[in-house]
Structures are given as structure tokens and as C-alpha cells.
Amino acid sequence: MCDADNTTTKKTIRVATGDRAILPEGAKTIPVYIMGKKYEVPETLTIMKAMEYAGFKFLRGAGCRGGICGACPTVYRMAGDYKLHFGLACQTVVEADMYLAQIPFFPANRAEYNIEEIGGAAEAIHALYPELFRCVACNLCTKACPMDVDVLGYISALKQGNIKKAAELSFDCIQCGLCASRCMGEIPQYHIAQLARRVYGRYIQPRAEHLQKRVGEIESGKYDAMLQELSAMSKEDLEKCYVEREREPDLAPPGTWQPKETRYL
Amino acid sequence: MKISYYPGCTLKTKAANLEAAAVASLAVLGVEVEEIDRWNCCGAVFSLTADDLIHQVGPVRNLVRAKEKGADQLVTLCSMCYNTLARANRIVRDDTVKRDTINRFMDDEIDYAGEVEVVHMLTFLAREVGWQKIREAVKVPLTGLRVSPYYGCTLQRPADVGIEPFGSFSLMTGLLEALGATVVPFAAADTCCGSYQVLNGEGGAKSTAAVIINDAAQAGAEALATSCPLCEYNLGKRQEQLITSGQVEAPVPTFYFTQLLAVALGVAPESCLFDLNDAASLALLKNKNCLVAA
Ligand code: SF4
Ligand code: SF4
Ligand code: FES
């Protein structure tokens, strides 16, 4: 983010195109407060687009623009209300009288470890992040999470030594850091959850044997001939092949469908 | 019969034997155990700071979970969880100002005013199952096993949440007698095990633990029964060190009362997770023919 250019004011509503905000004809503008300063922005925009509309440029604090990278956490309050709200700037639509603050980074402690060495016991996680036990169950983390993750739930699961549960509960976490920004126990919840998912994947979750088998088949050259056959085809034959291909019906119960052509199985 | 149950973190890790034996026993006694959803740490130690209400939020949140389920009782096993939950419950029930403050802070939960009763498993067994029914369900009486009921601090203190009056040990005595054991009263039954002092320095905790173990042995006990993972740690897991250092003469194996209940009810020893106890424990039960034949 860098500073706003001050040419955007209430009076000059600009219609932007391309990767800039598009203002539909007749759209109303509403006041929002960015870092305490008032801007008029079109009411249909996301917080991120509205900030760009107001002249801010995101150098950091924006990534995917699709609600999945966790780069754009935003804290906001509505004028006159004590309540804090949390959201992703790229996903949350502006409302009138929002007071906005971006939290692109939060200084949360991250432990160093070698996943191959720490083993699969919960004690390893407890040793790397002893602050886990500072949790007072205030639940401010869960209330802040823009992904509706049960943060207190996964923190509790880890205190209970249940890595699987923590990995599953934290699955939707996008590492935005809003939970840590609210934590009374100064706990870096999302880093701990990431460690839990890594430990779960490395030590607890069953290996995908079918995948190993398939990789083995590929390496042994089982599919080489088929690939060569395809590569050698003319464009027309390839198209014909594609159009006539057999396809598993969308709703076929798993394991029930078999192609008529079994040569490639 | 069905109970809402709060386990506590330690019972899922280091004290899994306390829980496993209880759950197996209750199944034999026809009690269905329903663990409450989404429970969190009780806080372990009750906060004595009068204006530091944030430490009551954790325990109260668990009671909210029980209320949400429509439970009027929440049964728990660990002495410290019991103490922390019961005391937080008293605050919310009796102090309307603090109750309001806590409820307002927990605006993500339904309001709570102390509607759920926190019940220790010993109380539950005495009150809702009854010694008679337990006596009838015993398959392997603990005949000849001399056990001292050890309460430690948190089952009886303070008086307004104690499972029975200070100085009285009738609940664990009643249970052990129903199981056919010989109960050996001893003076240190409510002496502190050393608690978390072990973190400040091993010496103090060790000497208080030694007093308790030696006192029980002198009274003629060959085993201790407890309901607290921290007591079990200080008295049981560290007993070998106390013997090595000469502070304790002969071993007095430490059990959770639920393990003695389970073996008497004929639960297979593997289901009582004796590998989490001190090594002498299982050996003693074998010696005394207190285990169901494999
Ligand atoms: S758990 Fe924390 S870091 Fe993960 S998405 Fe939720 S608030 Fe963001
Ligand atoms: S914000 Fe921190 S202290 Fe509060 S419940 Fe979440 S992890 Fe626990
Ligand atoms: S930019 Fe990636 S989540 Fe918003």
C-alpha cells in the first residue's frame, strides 16, 4: 500500500476500467474512512477495489484477489458502534461509514523445526509453541477469523493432544493472521495449526497407496506407448478421439462405472 | 442413564488411563457417556484474583456447552477440572454483577447463570448409581487389597464446592468397600501432593510426596487411590525417583479410582491403560489376583 493520491474527492467521481474499479452508471457513492480519512467510493466495490478507487495502490497486502491467499486481512468498525469486524479486503463489500484498517502482516512468532526430525507426538508441538498453554478460551480468535475457522477449537484440540482434529478444524485457514492479532495469550495460532497439519500429513495420515502404485506404473513405462500413440496422431484423429471418448457419468456411484474400452486400464 | 461428560485436556494425553477406565466402567454399569462438543481447557487452576474475570471465561464456556445440550449436570473426573469448573459455576450463579460481565464479554454464546450442576464422578457414582448396584456388578472383588483413599487438596476445598466435608473420605471409601477392597485411612489423605511446586524445584514437591507415601505405607496401605492427574504424577510417576533417593522405602503403587473400579467390574486390564501408571501398579493387581482372567 502507498499513500492515496488526493485527486479523488467527493466531487470528481471517476469511472475506472480494467483492473481498476468500474463504476456502473447511476451507482451511488458512500463514505468510508481509510486510516481515519474520509473517501467517497462506489457502494458496490470490495474494500480492496474501493481503496484503489480512492487512490491507494497495493504493493503488499494483496495477492490472489480471490479470498484464498490471506494477504488482505482488514479490521473495521462501523461509525458509532464499538464492535470490531474482520474481513478480507478482496471479498468484503464496502458499507457506508466503515472505518477501515489493513493488517497485511502481524508479527507472530514462528518456530523453526525440521519436520523429519520432530516426530508425530503432540509433545513436539507443545515444545515448539509452549505459549499454546496461555490460551484463556476468550474466543476472540474465532470471532476474528474471516474463514469461519473454529480457532479456539483447534487450539483446544492441540492442548488435548489431538493433532488430527486440529488439522481438520484448521483446514480452511489461509494464514491471514487476524486470530493472532486478537489473541490475549499472544499465541500465533495459525503457525501452530500449520505445524499440526504438517505433522498430520507426515506422521499420522495414512499414505495414499494407490498414488504410489500409480507413480510406480508410470515410472515402469506402462503408459509410454499410449502417450506415443496420442502424440503421433493427426489433429483430426485426435479431435475425433476426444469427441468420441468415453466419460464416467457425473453422478455414477464410485467404483460402479467401467469403460467399454479396457485396453488402457 | 446418560451423562454429559467433561474430560479435560490431561485425560486425553498423560492421564488417558483415568478416563479410559471410567468410560469402560460406566459402560458396564449401563451409563451412556456423552462427551460435550467443542470443550476447551478448564483453566486447570482456579484464579484467585477477584477482578480477573477473564480466567473464568474458559470454565464457563464449557458449562455453556453443557447447557446448550440441555444437560442439567456435567460430570467430570479430574479433581482439578472439577474444582475449577465448580468454582467458576459458583461465581456465575451467586454473583450477579460478575455474571453479567462474563455474559456480556461472551457475546458469542448463550447467556449462562449457573444452571448446570458440576458433578464429580465419585458423587455421581454414589448418588445416581449407588454402592449397592456397584457391589452387585463386581466380577473380580478386590479382596485383600489394602487401599488408602487419597483426596489431595481440590476435592474438598473450598467447602462450598467440596464433594464432601473437609476431613471426610466417605465417597471413595464407600466405592472401594463396594469393590471388596480393604480401606486404609491415613493422616495425609488430604495433604497437598506438592502440586505444581515441582516446576519451581524438585526438592519441595518430592519431600511432601514422600510424607504422603510413607504415611500410607505406615498405616498399612499397599496402594493409593486418587482422582487427580497431578497427584498421580507427584505420587505415582515420580515414586521411583523417591525410592532411589531413599525418601520412600517401599513402593505404594498409585491408581486412579476408576482403574480399581474397572478391574473389579471385570474390565480387561488393557482397557485401563496401566502402562501409563508406575510399573509396580499392574504387578500388584496381578499379585493380588485382582485382574479378570485373560
Ligand atoms: S485461523 Fe487465523 S490465520 Fe487462519 S484464516 Fe482464521 S484468522 Fe486467518
Ligand atoms: S484469542 Fe488466544 S487466548 Fe483467546 S481463545 Fe483464541 S487462542 Fe485462546
Ligand atoms: S488478496 Fe488474497 S485473500 Fe484477499
Coordinates of C-alpha atoms and ligand atoms in Angstrom, one line a residue:
Chain A
M1 CA 0.0 0.0 0.0
C2 CA 1.2 3.5 -0.5
D3 CA -0.5 6.8 0.1
A4 CA -3.6 8.0 -1.6
D5 CA -3.4 10.4 -4.4
N6 CA -5.5 13.3 -3.3
T7 CA -7.2 14.0 -6.6
T8 CA -10.0 11.6 -5.8
T9 CA -12.6 13.5 -3.9
K10 CA -16.3 13.5 -3.4
K11 CA -16.9 15.8 -6.3
T12 CA -14.9 14.0 -9.0
I13 CA -16.3 10.6 -9.3
R14 CA -14.1 8.7 -11.7
V15 CA -15.2 5.8 -13.8
A16 CA -12.4 3.3 -13.9
T17 CA -11.9 0.3 -16.1
G18 CA -9.7 -2.7 -16.4
D19 CA -8.0 -3.7 -13.2
R20 CA -9.4 -0.5 -11.7
A21 CA -12.8 -0.2 -10.2
I22 CA -15.7 0.1 -12.6
L23 CA -18.5 2.4 -11.6
P24 CA -21.8 1.3 -13.0
E25 CA -23.9 4.1 -14.4
G26 CA -26.1 5.7 -11.7
A27 CA -24.3 3.8 -8.9
K28 CA -24.3 5.7 -5.6
T29 CA -21.2 6.5 -3.7
I30 CA -20.9 6.1 0.1
P31 CA -18.5 7.4 2.6
V32 CA -15.8 5.2 4.1
Y33 CA -12.8 6.0 6.3
I34 CA -9.4 4.7 5.3
M35 CA -6.9 5.1 8.0
G36 CA -9.2 7.7 9.5
K37 CA -9.7 9.8 6.4
K38 CA -13.0 10.1 4.6
Y39 CA -13.4 9.0 1.0
E40 CA -16.5 8.6 -1.2
V41 CA -16.5 5.3 -3.0
P42 CA -19.0 3.4 -5.2
E43 CA -21.2 1.3 -3.0
T44 CA -20.8 -2.0 -4.9
L45 CA -17.0 -2.3 -4.6
T46 CA -15.0 -4.6 -2.3
I47 CA -12.8 -2.9 0.3
M48 CA -9.8 -3.6 -1.9
K49 CA -11.3 -2.1 -5.0
A50 CA -12.7 0.8 -3.0
M51 CA -9.2 1.6 -1.6
E52 CA -7.8 1.5 -5.2
Y53 CA -10.7 3.7 -6.3
A54 CA -9.7 6.1 -3.6
G55 CA -6.2 6.2 -5.0
F56 CA -4.3 3.7 -2.8
K57 CA -2.0 1.3 -4.6
F58 CA -1.4 -2.2 -3.1
L59 CA 2.3 -3.1 -3.2
R60 CA 1.8 -5.5 -0.3
G61 CA -1.3 -6.7 1.3
A62 CA -2.9 -8.0 -1.9
G63 CA -2.3 -11.3 -3.7
C64 CA -4.9 -13.6 -5.1
R65 CA -7.9 -11.2 -5.0
G66 CA -9.9 -14.3 -4.7
G67 CA -10.2 -14.8 -1.0
I68 CA -7.6 -17.6 -0.7
C69 CA -4.2 -16.2 -0.1
G70 CA -4.8 -14.4 3.2
A71 CA -2.8 -11.3 2.2
C72 CA -5.6 -8.7 2.7
P73 CA -7.0 -9.0 6.2
T74 CA -8.9 -5.9 7.2
V75 CA -10.3 -4.8 10.6
Y76 CA -13.2 -2.4 10.5
R77 CA -15.7 -0.7 12.7
M78 CA -19.0 0.9 11.8
A79 CA -19.3 4.5 12.9
G80 CA -20.9 4.8 16.3
D81 CA -20.6 1.1 17.2
Y82 CA -17.9 -0.3 19.5
K83 CA -17.9 -3.7 17.8
L84 CA -14.9 -4.7 15.7
H85 CA -15.4 -6.6 12.5
F86 CA -13.0 -8.6 10.4
G87 CA -12.9 -9.5 6.8
L88 CA -10.8 -9.9 3.7
A89 CA -10.4 -6.7 1.7
C90 CA -10.8 -8.6 -1.6
Q91 CA -14.1 -10.3 -0.5
T92 CA -15.9 -7.8 1.7
V93 CA -18.1 -5.2 0.0
V94 CA -17.9 -1.7 1.5
E95 CA -20.7 -0.3 3.5
A96 CA -21.4 3.3 4.4
D97 CA -19.4 4.7 7.4
M98 CA -16.9 1.8 7.6
Y99 CA -13.6 2.7 9.4
L100 CA -11.0 0.5 7.7
A101 CA -7.6 -0.6 8.6
Q102 CA -5.4 -3.1 6.7
I103 CA -3.3 -5.6 8.6
P104 CA -1.2 -7.1 5.9
F105 CA 1.3 -8.5 8.3
F106 CA 1.1 -9.4 12.0
P107 CA 4.3 -10.1 14.0
A108 CA 3.6 -13.7 15.1
N109 CA 6.3 -16.0 16.4
R110 CA 7.1 -18.8 14.1
A111 CA 9.2 -21.7 15.4
E112 CA 11.9 -23.4 13.4
Y113 CA 11.8 -27.1 13.0
N114 CA 12.8 -29.9 10.7
I115 CA 9.6 -31.9 10.1
E116 CA 11.6 -35.1 9.5
E117 CA 13.1 -34.8 13.0
I118 CA 10.4 -33.7 15.3
G119 CA 8.2 -36.9 15.3
G120 CA 4.4 -37.2 15.3
A121 CA 3.7 -36.7 19.0
A122 CA 1.7 -33.7 20.3
E123 CA 4.6 -33.0 22.8
A124 CA 6.7 -31.9 19.9
I125 CA 4.2 -29.2 19.0
H126 CA 3.9 -28.2 22.7
A127 CA 7.6 -27.9 23.0
L128 CA 7.9 -25.7 19.9
Y129 CA 5.0 -23.5 20.9
P130 CA 4.7 -23.6 24.7
E131 CA 2.6 -20.3 24.5
L132 CA -0.2 -22.6 23.4
F133 CA -1.0 -23.1 27.1
R134 CA -1.6 -19.4 27.6
C135 CA -5.0 -19.7 25.9
V136 CA -7.8 -18.4 28.2
A137 CA -10.6 -19.5 25.9
C138 CA -11.7 -15.9 25.2
N139 CA -12.6 -17.0 21.7
L140 CA -11.6 -13.6 20.2
C141 CA -9.6 -15.5 17.6
T142 CA -12.7 -17.4 16.3
K143 CA -14.7 -14.2 16.2
A144 CA -12.0 -12.6 14.1
C145 CA -11.5 -15.4 11.6
P146 CA -12.7 -14.4 8.1
M147 CA -12.8 -18.1 7.1
D148 CA -15.1 -19.1 10.0
V149 CA -12.4 -21.5 11.3
D150 CA -13.0 -22.7 14.8
V151 CA -9.7 -21.3 16.1
L152 CA -10.3 -21.9 19.8
G153 CA -11.4 -25.4 18.7
Y154 CA -8.1 -26.2 17.0
I155 CA -6.1 -24.6 19.8
S156 CA -8.1 -26.7 22.3
A157 CA -7.6 -29.9 20.3
L158 CA -3.8 -29.3 20.3
K159 CA -3.8 -28.9 24.1
Q160 CA -5.7 -32.2 24.2
G161 CA -3.0 -33.8 22.0
N162 CA -5.5 -34.3 19.1
I163 CA -3.4 -33.4 16.1
K164 CA -5.9 -34.9 13.6
K165 CA -8.7 -32.8 15.0
A166 CA -6.6 -29.7 14.9
A167 CA -5.5 -30.4 11.3
E168 CA -9.1 -30.9 10.2
L169 CA -10.5 -27.9 12.1
S170 CA -7.9 -25.6 10.7
F171 CA -8.1 -26.9 7.1
D172 CA -9.7 -23.7 5.8
C173 CA -7.1 -21.4 7.4
I174 CA -5.5 -19.0 4.9
Q175 CA -2.8 -17.8 7.3
C176 CA -4.1 -14.2 7.4
G177 CA -3.0 -13.7 11.0
L178 CA -6.2 -11.9 12.3
C179 CA -6.5 -14.6 15.0
A180 CA -3.0 -13.8 16.3
S181 CA -3.7 -10.1 16.2
R182 CA -6.6 -10.6 18.7
C183 CA -5.0 -13.2 21.0
M184 CA -5.0 -12.5 24.7
G185 CA -2.4 -15.2 25.1
E186 CA -0.1 -13.8 22.4
I187 CA -0.4 -17.2 20.6
P188 CA 0.5 -17.5 16.9
Q189 CA -2.5 -19.8 16.3
Y190 CA -2.1 -20.1 12.5
H191 CA 1.5 -21.1 12.6
I192 CA 0.8 -23.7 15.2
A193 CA -2.1 -25.0 13.1
Q194 CA 0.2 -25.2 10.0
L195 CA 2.6 -27.2 12.0
A196 CA -0.2 -29.5 13.1
R197 CA -1.3 -30.1 9.5
R198 CA 2.3 -30.8 8.5
V199 CA 2.8 -33.3 11.4
Y200 CA -0.6 -34.8 10.5
G201 CA 0.4 -35.2 6.9
R202 CA 3.9 -36.5 7.6
Y203 CA 3.2 -38.9 10.5
I204 CA -0.5 -39.6 11.0
Q205 CA -2.5 -39.5 7.8
P206 CA -2.3 -42.9 6.0
R207 CA -0.1 -42.9 2.9
A208 CA -2.0 -42.8 -0.4
E209 CA -1.1 -46.2 -1.6
H210 CA -3.0 -46.0 -4.8
L211 CA -0.9 -43.0 -5.7
Q212 CA 2.3 -44.7 -5.0
K213 CA 1.1 -47.6 -7.1
R214 CA 0.2 -45.3 -10.0
V215 CA 3.6 -43.5 -9.8
G216 CA 5.3 -46.9 -10.0
E217 CA 3.3 -47.8 -13.0
I218 CA 4.1 -44.6 -14.8
E219 CA 7.8 -45.0 -14.0
S220 CA 7.8 -48.6 -15.2
G221 CA 6.7 -47.2 -18.6
K222 CA 3.2 -48.7 -18.6
Y223 CA 1.7 -45.6 -20.2
D224 CA 4.5 -44.7 -22.5
A225 CA 3.0 -46.5 -25.5
M226 CA -0.4 -44.7 -25.1
L227 CA 1.3 -41.4 -24.9
Q228 CA 3.3 -42.1 -28.0
E229 CA 0.2 -43.2 -29.8
L230 CA -1.5 -39.9 -28.9
S231 CA 1.5 -37.8 -29.8
A232 CA 1.7 -39.5 -33.2
M233 CA -2.0 -38.8 -34.1
S234 CA -3.1 -36.2 -36.6
K235 CA -5.1 -33.2 -35.3
E236 CA -8.2 -34.6 -36.9
D237 CA -7.8 -38.1 -35.4
L238 CA -7.1 -36.5 -32.0
E239 CA -10.2 -34.4 -32.2
K240 CA -12.3 -37.4 -33.2
C241 CA -10.8 -39.4 -30.4
Y242 CA -11.6 -36.6 -27.9
V243 CA -15.2 -36.2 -29.1
E244 CA -15.9 -40.0 -29.0
R245 CA -14.1 -40.5 -25.7
E246 CA -15.9 -42.5 -23.0
R247 CA -16.7 -40.5 -20.0
E248 CA -17.8 -41.5 -16.5
P249 CA -21.3 -40.1 -15.8
D250 CA -21.1 -37.3 -13.3
L251 CA -23.2 -38.9 -10.7
A252 CA -22.1 -42.5 -11.1
P253 CA -21.5 -44.1 -7.6
P254 CA -17.8 -44.6 -7.1
G255 CA -16.4 -47.9 -8.4
T256 CA -19.5 -48.8 -10.4
W257 CA -18.5 -47.4 -13.8
Q258 CA -16.3 -49.3 -16.2
P259 CA -15.4 -48.1 -19.7
K260 CA -16.1 -50.4 -22.7
E261 CA -12.5 -49.9 -23.9
T262 CA -10.4 -51.7 -21.3
R263 CA -7.1 -51.7 -23.2
Y264 CA -5.7 -48.7 -21.2
L265 CA -6.7 -49.8 -17.7
Chain B
M1 CA -28.9 -43.4 32.0
K2 CA -27.0 -40.9 30.1
I3 CA -24.5 -38.3 31.3
S4 CA -22.9 -35.2 29.9
Y5 CA -19.2 -35.5 30.4
Y6 CA -16.3 -33.1 30.5
P7 CA -12.9 -34.9 30.1
G8 CA -10.2 -32.2 30.4
C9 CA -7.0 -32.0 28.4
T10 CA -4.8 -34.2 30.6
L11 CA -7.3 -37.0 30.4
K12 CA -6.7 -37.1 26.6
T13 CA -3.0 -37.2 27.0
K14 CA -0.9 -38.1 30.1
A15 CA -3.9 -39.3 32.1
A16 CA -5.8 -41.2 29.5
N17 CA -5.9 -44.1 32.0
L18 CA -8.1 -42.1 34.3
E19 CA -10.6 -41.6 31.5
A20 CA -10.4 -44.9 29.7
A21 CA -11.1 -46.9 32.9
A22 CA -14.0 -44.6 33.8
V23 CA -15.7 -44.9 30.3
A24 CA -15.3 -48.7 30.3
S25 CA -16.7 -48.9 33.9
L26 CA -19.7 -46.7 33.1
A27 CA -20.5 -48.9 30.1
V28 CA -20.6 -52.0 32.3
L29 CA -22.9 -50.1 34.7
G30 CA -25.2 -49.1 31.9
V31 CA -24.4 -45.4 31.9
E32 CA -24.0 -43.8 28.5
V33 CA -21.3 -41.2 28.4
E34 CA -21.8 -38.2 26.1
E35 CA -18.7 -36.0 25.9
I36 CA -19.7 -32.4 25.4
D37 CA -18.9 -30.9 22.0
R38 CA -16.2 -28.3 21.5
W39 CA -14.9 -28.2 25.0
N40 CA -11.8 -26.2 25.9
C41 CA -9.3 -26.2 28.8
C42 CA -10.9 -25.6 32.2
G43 CA -8.0 -23.4 33.2
A44 CA -6.6 -26.1 35.4
V45 CA -6.0 -23.8 38.4
F46 CA -8.8 -21.6 39.7
S47 CA -7.8 -18.0 39.5
L48 CA -8.0 -16.3 43.0
T49 CA -7.7 -12.8 41.6
A50 CA -11.1 -11.4 42.3
D51 CA -11.2 -8.9 39.4
D52 CA -9.5 -11.1 36.8
L53 CA -12.7 -12.5 35.3
I54 CA -11.1 -13.5 32.0
H55 CA -9.9 -16.7 33.7
Q56 CA -13.5 -17.6 34.5
V57 CA -14.4 -17.5 30.8
G58 CA -12.8 -20.8 29.9
P59 CA -14.6 -22.9 32.5
V60 CA -17.9 -21.0 32.0
R61 CA -17.7 -21.6 28.3
N62 CA -17.6 -25.4 29.0
L63 CA -20.7 -25.0 31.1
V64 CA -22.4 -23.1 28.3
R65 CA -21.6 -26.1 26.1
A66 CA -23.4 -28.4 28.5
K67 CA -26.4 -26.0 28.8
E68 CA -26.6 -25.9 25.0
K69 CA -27.0 -29.7 25.0
G70 CA -29.9 -29.4 27.5
A71 CA -27.8 -31.0 30.3
D72 CA -28.5 -30.1 33.9
Q73 CA -25.4 -32.0 35.1
L74 CA -21.9 -32.0 33.9
V75 CA -19.9 -35.0 35.2
T76 CA -16.1 -34.7 35.4
L77 CA -13.3 -36.9 36.6
C78 CA -10.2 -34.9 37.2
S79 CA -10.1 -33.2 40.7
M80 CA -8.7 -30.0 39.2
C81 CA -11.2 -29.7 36.4
Y82 CA -13.9 -30.4 38.9
N83 CA -12.6 -27.7 41.2
T84 CA -12.1 -25.1 38.5
L85 CA -15.5 -25.7 36.8
A86 CA -17.4 -25.9 40.1
R87 CA -15.9 -22.7 41.4
A88 CA -16.5 -20.7 38.2
N89 CA -20.0 -22.0 38.3
R90 CA -20.5 -20.7 41.8
I91 CA -19.3 -17.2 40.8
V92 CA -21.7 -17.1 37.8
R93 CA -24.6 -18.4 40.0
D94 CA -24.1 -16.3 43.0
D95 CA -22.5 -13.1 41.9
T96 CA -24.9 -11.3 39.5
V97 CA -22.5 -8.5 38.7
K98 CA -19.7 -10.8 37.7
R99 CA -22.2 -13.0 35.8
D100 CA -23.4 -10.0 33.8
T101 CA -19.8 -9.0 33.0
I102 CA -18.9 -12.5 31.9
N103 CA -22.1 -12.9 29.8
R104 CA -21.5 -9.6 28.1
F105 CA -18.0 -10.4 27.3
M106 CA -19.1 -13.8 25.9
D107 CA -21.5 -12.3 23.4
D108 CA -20.8 -15.2 21.1
E109 CA -22.6 -17.6 23.5
I110 CA -26.0 -18.0 25.0
D111 CA -26.4 -16.4 28.5
Y112 CA -25.4 -18.6 31.4
A113 CA -26.5 -18.2 35.0
G114 CA -25.2 -21.4 36.7
E115 CA -28.0 -23.6 35.5
V116 CA -25.7 -26.7 35.1
E117 CA -24.5 -28.6 38.2
V118 CA -20.9 -29.7 38.1
V119 CA -20.7 -33.2 39.5
H120 CA -17.6 -35.2 40.3
M121 CA -17.7 -38.9 39.2
L122 CA -17.5 -40.1 42.8
T123 CA -20.6 -38.1 43.7
F124 CA -22.3 -39.4 40.6
L125 CA -21.5 -43.0 41.4
A126 CA -22.7 -42.6 45.0
R127 CA -25.8 -40.6 44.2
E128 CA -27.1 -41.9 40.9
V129 CA -25.7 -45.5 40.6
G130 CA -25.3 -46.4 44.3
W131 CA -22.9 -48.6 46.1
Q132 CA -25.4 -51.5 46.2
K133 CA -25.6 -51.7 42.4
I134 CA -21.9 -51.4 42.1
R135 CA -21.4 -54.2 44.7
E136 CA -23.7 -56.4 42.7
A137 CA -21.9 -55.6 39.4
V138 CA -18.4 -56.6 40.8
K139 CA -16.9 -59.6 39.0
V140 CA -13.5 -59.6 40.5
P141 CA -13.7 -58.4 44.1
L142 CA -10.5 -56.6 45.2
T143 CA -10.4 -58.9 48.3
G144 CA -7.3 -58.4 50.4
L145 CA -6.2 -55.3 48.5
R146 CA -5.4 -52.6 51.1
V147 CA -6.0 -49.2 49.6
S148 CA -5.8 -45.7 51.0
P149 CA -8.2 -43.1 49.5
Y150 CA -6.1 -40.1 48.8
Y151 CA -8.1 -36.9 48.1
G152 CA -5.4 -34.2 48.0
C153 CA -6.5 -30.6 48.0
T154 CA -9.0 -29.9 45.4
L155 CA -11.8 -32.4 46.0
Q156 CA -12.8 -30.9 49.4
R157 CA -11.6 -27.3 49.3
P158 CA -13.1 -24.8 49.5
A159 CA -16.1 -26.2 51.4
D160 CA -18.7 -24.7 49.1
V161 CA -17.6 -26.9 46.2
G162 CA -16.1 -29.8 48.1
I163 CA -17.5 -33.2 47.2
E164 CA -17.8 -33.9 50.9
P165 CA -16.9 -32.1 54.1
F166 CA -13.2 -31.5 54.8
G167 CA -11.8 -34.4 56.7
S168 CA -14.4 -36.9 55.5
F169 CA -13.5 -39.5 52.9
S170 CA -16.7 -41.4 52.7
L171 CA -17.2 -41.3 48.9
M172 CA -14.0 -43.0 47.9
T173 CA -14.3 -45.3 51.0
G174 CA -17.8 -46.3 50.0
L175 CA -16.7 -47.1 46.5
L176 CA -13.6 -49.1 47.5
E177 CA -15.6 -51.1 50.0
A178 CA -18.2 -51.8 47.4
L179 CA -15.4 -53.2 45.2
G180 CA -14.3 -55.5 48.1
A181 CA -11.1 -53.7 48.9
T182 CA -9.8 -53.1 52.4
V183 CA -9.8 -49.3 53.0
V184 CA -6.9 -48.0 55.0
P185 CA -7.5 -44.5 56.4
F186 CA -4.3 -42.4 56.8
A187 CA -3.5 -39.0 58.2
A188 CA -2.1 -37.5 55.0
A189 CA -5.2 -38.2 52.8
D190 CA -5.8 -34.5 52.3
T191 CA -2.2 -33.3 52.4
C192 CA -1.1 -31.5 49.3
C193 CA 0.9 -33.7 46.9
G194 CA 3.3 -30.8 46.1
S195 CA 1.2 -29.7 43.1
Y196 CA 2.9 -27.5 40.6
Q197 CA 5.7 -26.8 43.1
V198 CA 7.6 -29.4 41.1
L199 CA 8.1 -26.7 38.5
N200 CA 9.8 -24.4 41.0
G201 CA 12.2 -27.0 42.2
E202 CA 12.0 -30.7 42.7
G203 CA 13.1 -30.8 46.3
G204 CA 9.9 -29.4 48.0
A205 CA 7.5 -31.4 45.9
K206 CA 9.5 -34.5 46.5
S207 CA 9.6 -34.3 50.2
T208 CA 5.8 -33.6 50.5
A209 CA 5.1 -36.5 48.2
A210 CA 7.4 -38.7 50.3
V211 CA 5.5 -37.8 53.5
I212 CA 2.2 -38.9 51.9
I213 CA 3.5 -42.2 50.6
N214 CA 5.3 -43.1 53.8
D215 CA 2.3 -42.2 55.9
A216 CA 0.1 -44.5 53.8
A217 CA 2.6 -47.3 54.0
Q218 CA 2.9 -47.0 57.8
A219 CA -0.9 -47.1 58.0
G220 CA -0.7 -50.5 56.2
A221 CA -1.7 -49.5 52.7
E222 CA -0.3 -51.2 49.7
A223 CA -1.9 -48.9 47.2
L224 CA -3.2 -45.3 46.9
A225 CA -6.3 -44.3 45.0
T226 CA -6.6 -40.8 43.6
S227 CA -8.7 -38.8 41.1
C228 CA -6.1 -36.2 40.1
P229 CA -3.5 -36.5 37.4
L230 CA -1.2 -34.0 39.2
C231 CA -1.4 -36.1 42.4
E232 CA -0.7 -39.2 40.3
Y233 CA 2.3 -37.5 38.7
N234 CA 3.8 -36.4 42.0
L235 CA 3.0 -39.6 44.0
G236 CA 3.0 -42.3 41.3
K237 CA 5.1 -41.3 38.3
R238 CA 7.9 -39.9 40.5
Q239 CA 7.8 -42.6 43.1
E240 CA 10.7 -44.5 41.6
Q241 CA 12.9 -41.4 42.0
L242 CA 11.8 -41.1 45.6
I243 CA 12.7 -44.7 46.2
T244 CA 16.1 -44.2 44.5
S245 CA 16.8 -41.1 46.6
G246 CA 15.9 -43.0 49.8
Q247 CA 13.0 -40.8 50.7
V248 CA 10.5 -43.6 50.2
E249 CA 11.3 -47.1 51.5
A250 CA 8.9 -49.4 49.7
P251 CA 6.7 -48.8 46.7
V252 CA 3.0 -47.9 47.2
P253 CA 1.5 -48.1 43.7
T254 CA -0.9 -45.3 42.8
F255 CA -4.1 -45.9 40.9
Y256 CA -6.9 -43.8 39.7
F257 CA -10.1 -44.8 41.5
T258 CA -11.6 -45.5 38.1
Q259 CA -9.0 -48.2 37.3
L260 CA -9.8 -50.0 40.6
L261 CA -13.5 -49.8 39.7
A262 CA -12.8 -51.1 36.2
V263 CA -10.8 -54.1 37.1
A264 CA -13.3 -55.0 39.8
L265 CA -16.1 -54.8 37.2
G266 CA -14.2 -57.3 35.1
V267 CA -12.9 -54.8 32.5
A268 CA -9.8 -56.2 30.7
P269 CA -6.6 -54.6 32.2
E270 CA -5.6 -53.5 28.6
S271 CA -8.6 -51.2 28.6
C272 CA -7.4 -49.5 31.8
L273 CA -4.1 -48.4 30.2
F274 CA -1.9 -49.4 33.1
D275 CA 1.2 -48.7 31.0
L276 CA 0.6 -45.0 32.0
N277 CA 0.9 -45.9 35.7
D278 CA 4.0 -46.6 37.6
A279 CA 5.3 -50.1 36.7
A280 CA 4.5 -51.6 40.1
S281 CA 0.8 -50.9 39.8
L282 CA -0.2 -53.7 37.4
A283 CA 2.2 -56.1 39.1
L284 CA 0.4 -55.5 42.4
L285 CA -3.0 -56.2 40.9
K286 CA -1.7 -59.4 39.3
N287 CA -0.2 -60.5 42.7
K288 CA -3.4 -59.9 44.5
N289 CA -5.5 -61.8 41.8
C290 CA -7.5 -58.6 41.1
L291 CA -7.5 -59.0 37.4
V292 CA -10.1 -60.7 35.3
A293 CA -8.7 -63.9 33.7
A294 CA -7.5 -63.3 30.2
Ligands
SF4_1 S1 -7.3 -19.2 11.6 FE1 -6.3 -17.2 11.9 S2 -4.8 -17.1 10.2 FE2 -6.3 -18.7 9.7 S3 -7.8 -17.8 8.4 FE3 -8.6 -17.7 10.5 S4 -7.9 -15.7 11.4 FE4 -6.8 -16.1 9.5
SF4_2 S1 -7.6 -15.5 21.1 FE1 -5.9 -16.6 22.0 S2 -6.4 -16.8 24.2 FE2 -8.3 -16.2 23.1 S3 -9.3 -18.2 22.7 FE3 -8.1 -17.7 20.9 S4 -6.1 -18.7 21.2 FE4 -7.2 -18.6 23.2
FES3 S1 -6.0 -10.9 -1.9 FE1 -5.8 -13.0 -1.4 S2 -7.3 -13.2 0.1 FE2 -7.6 -11.2 -0.5

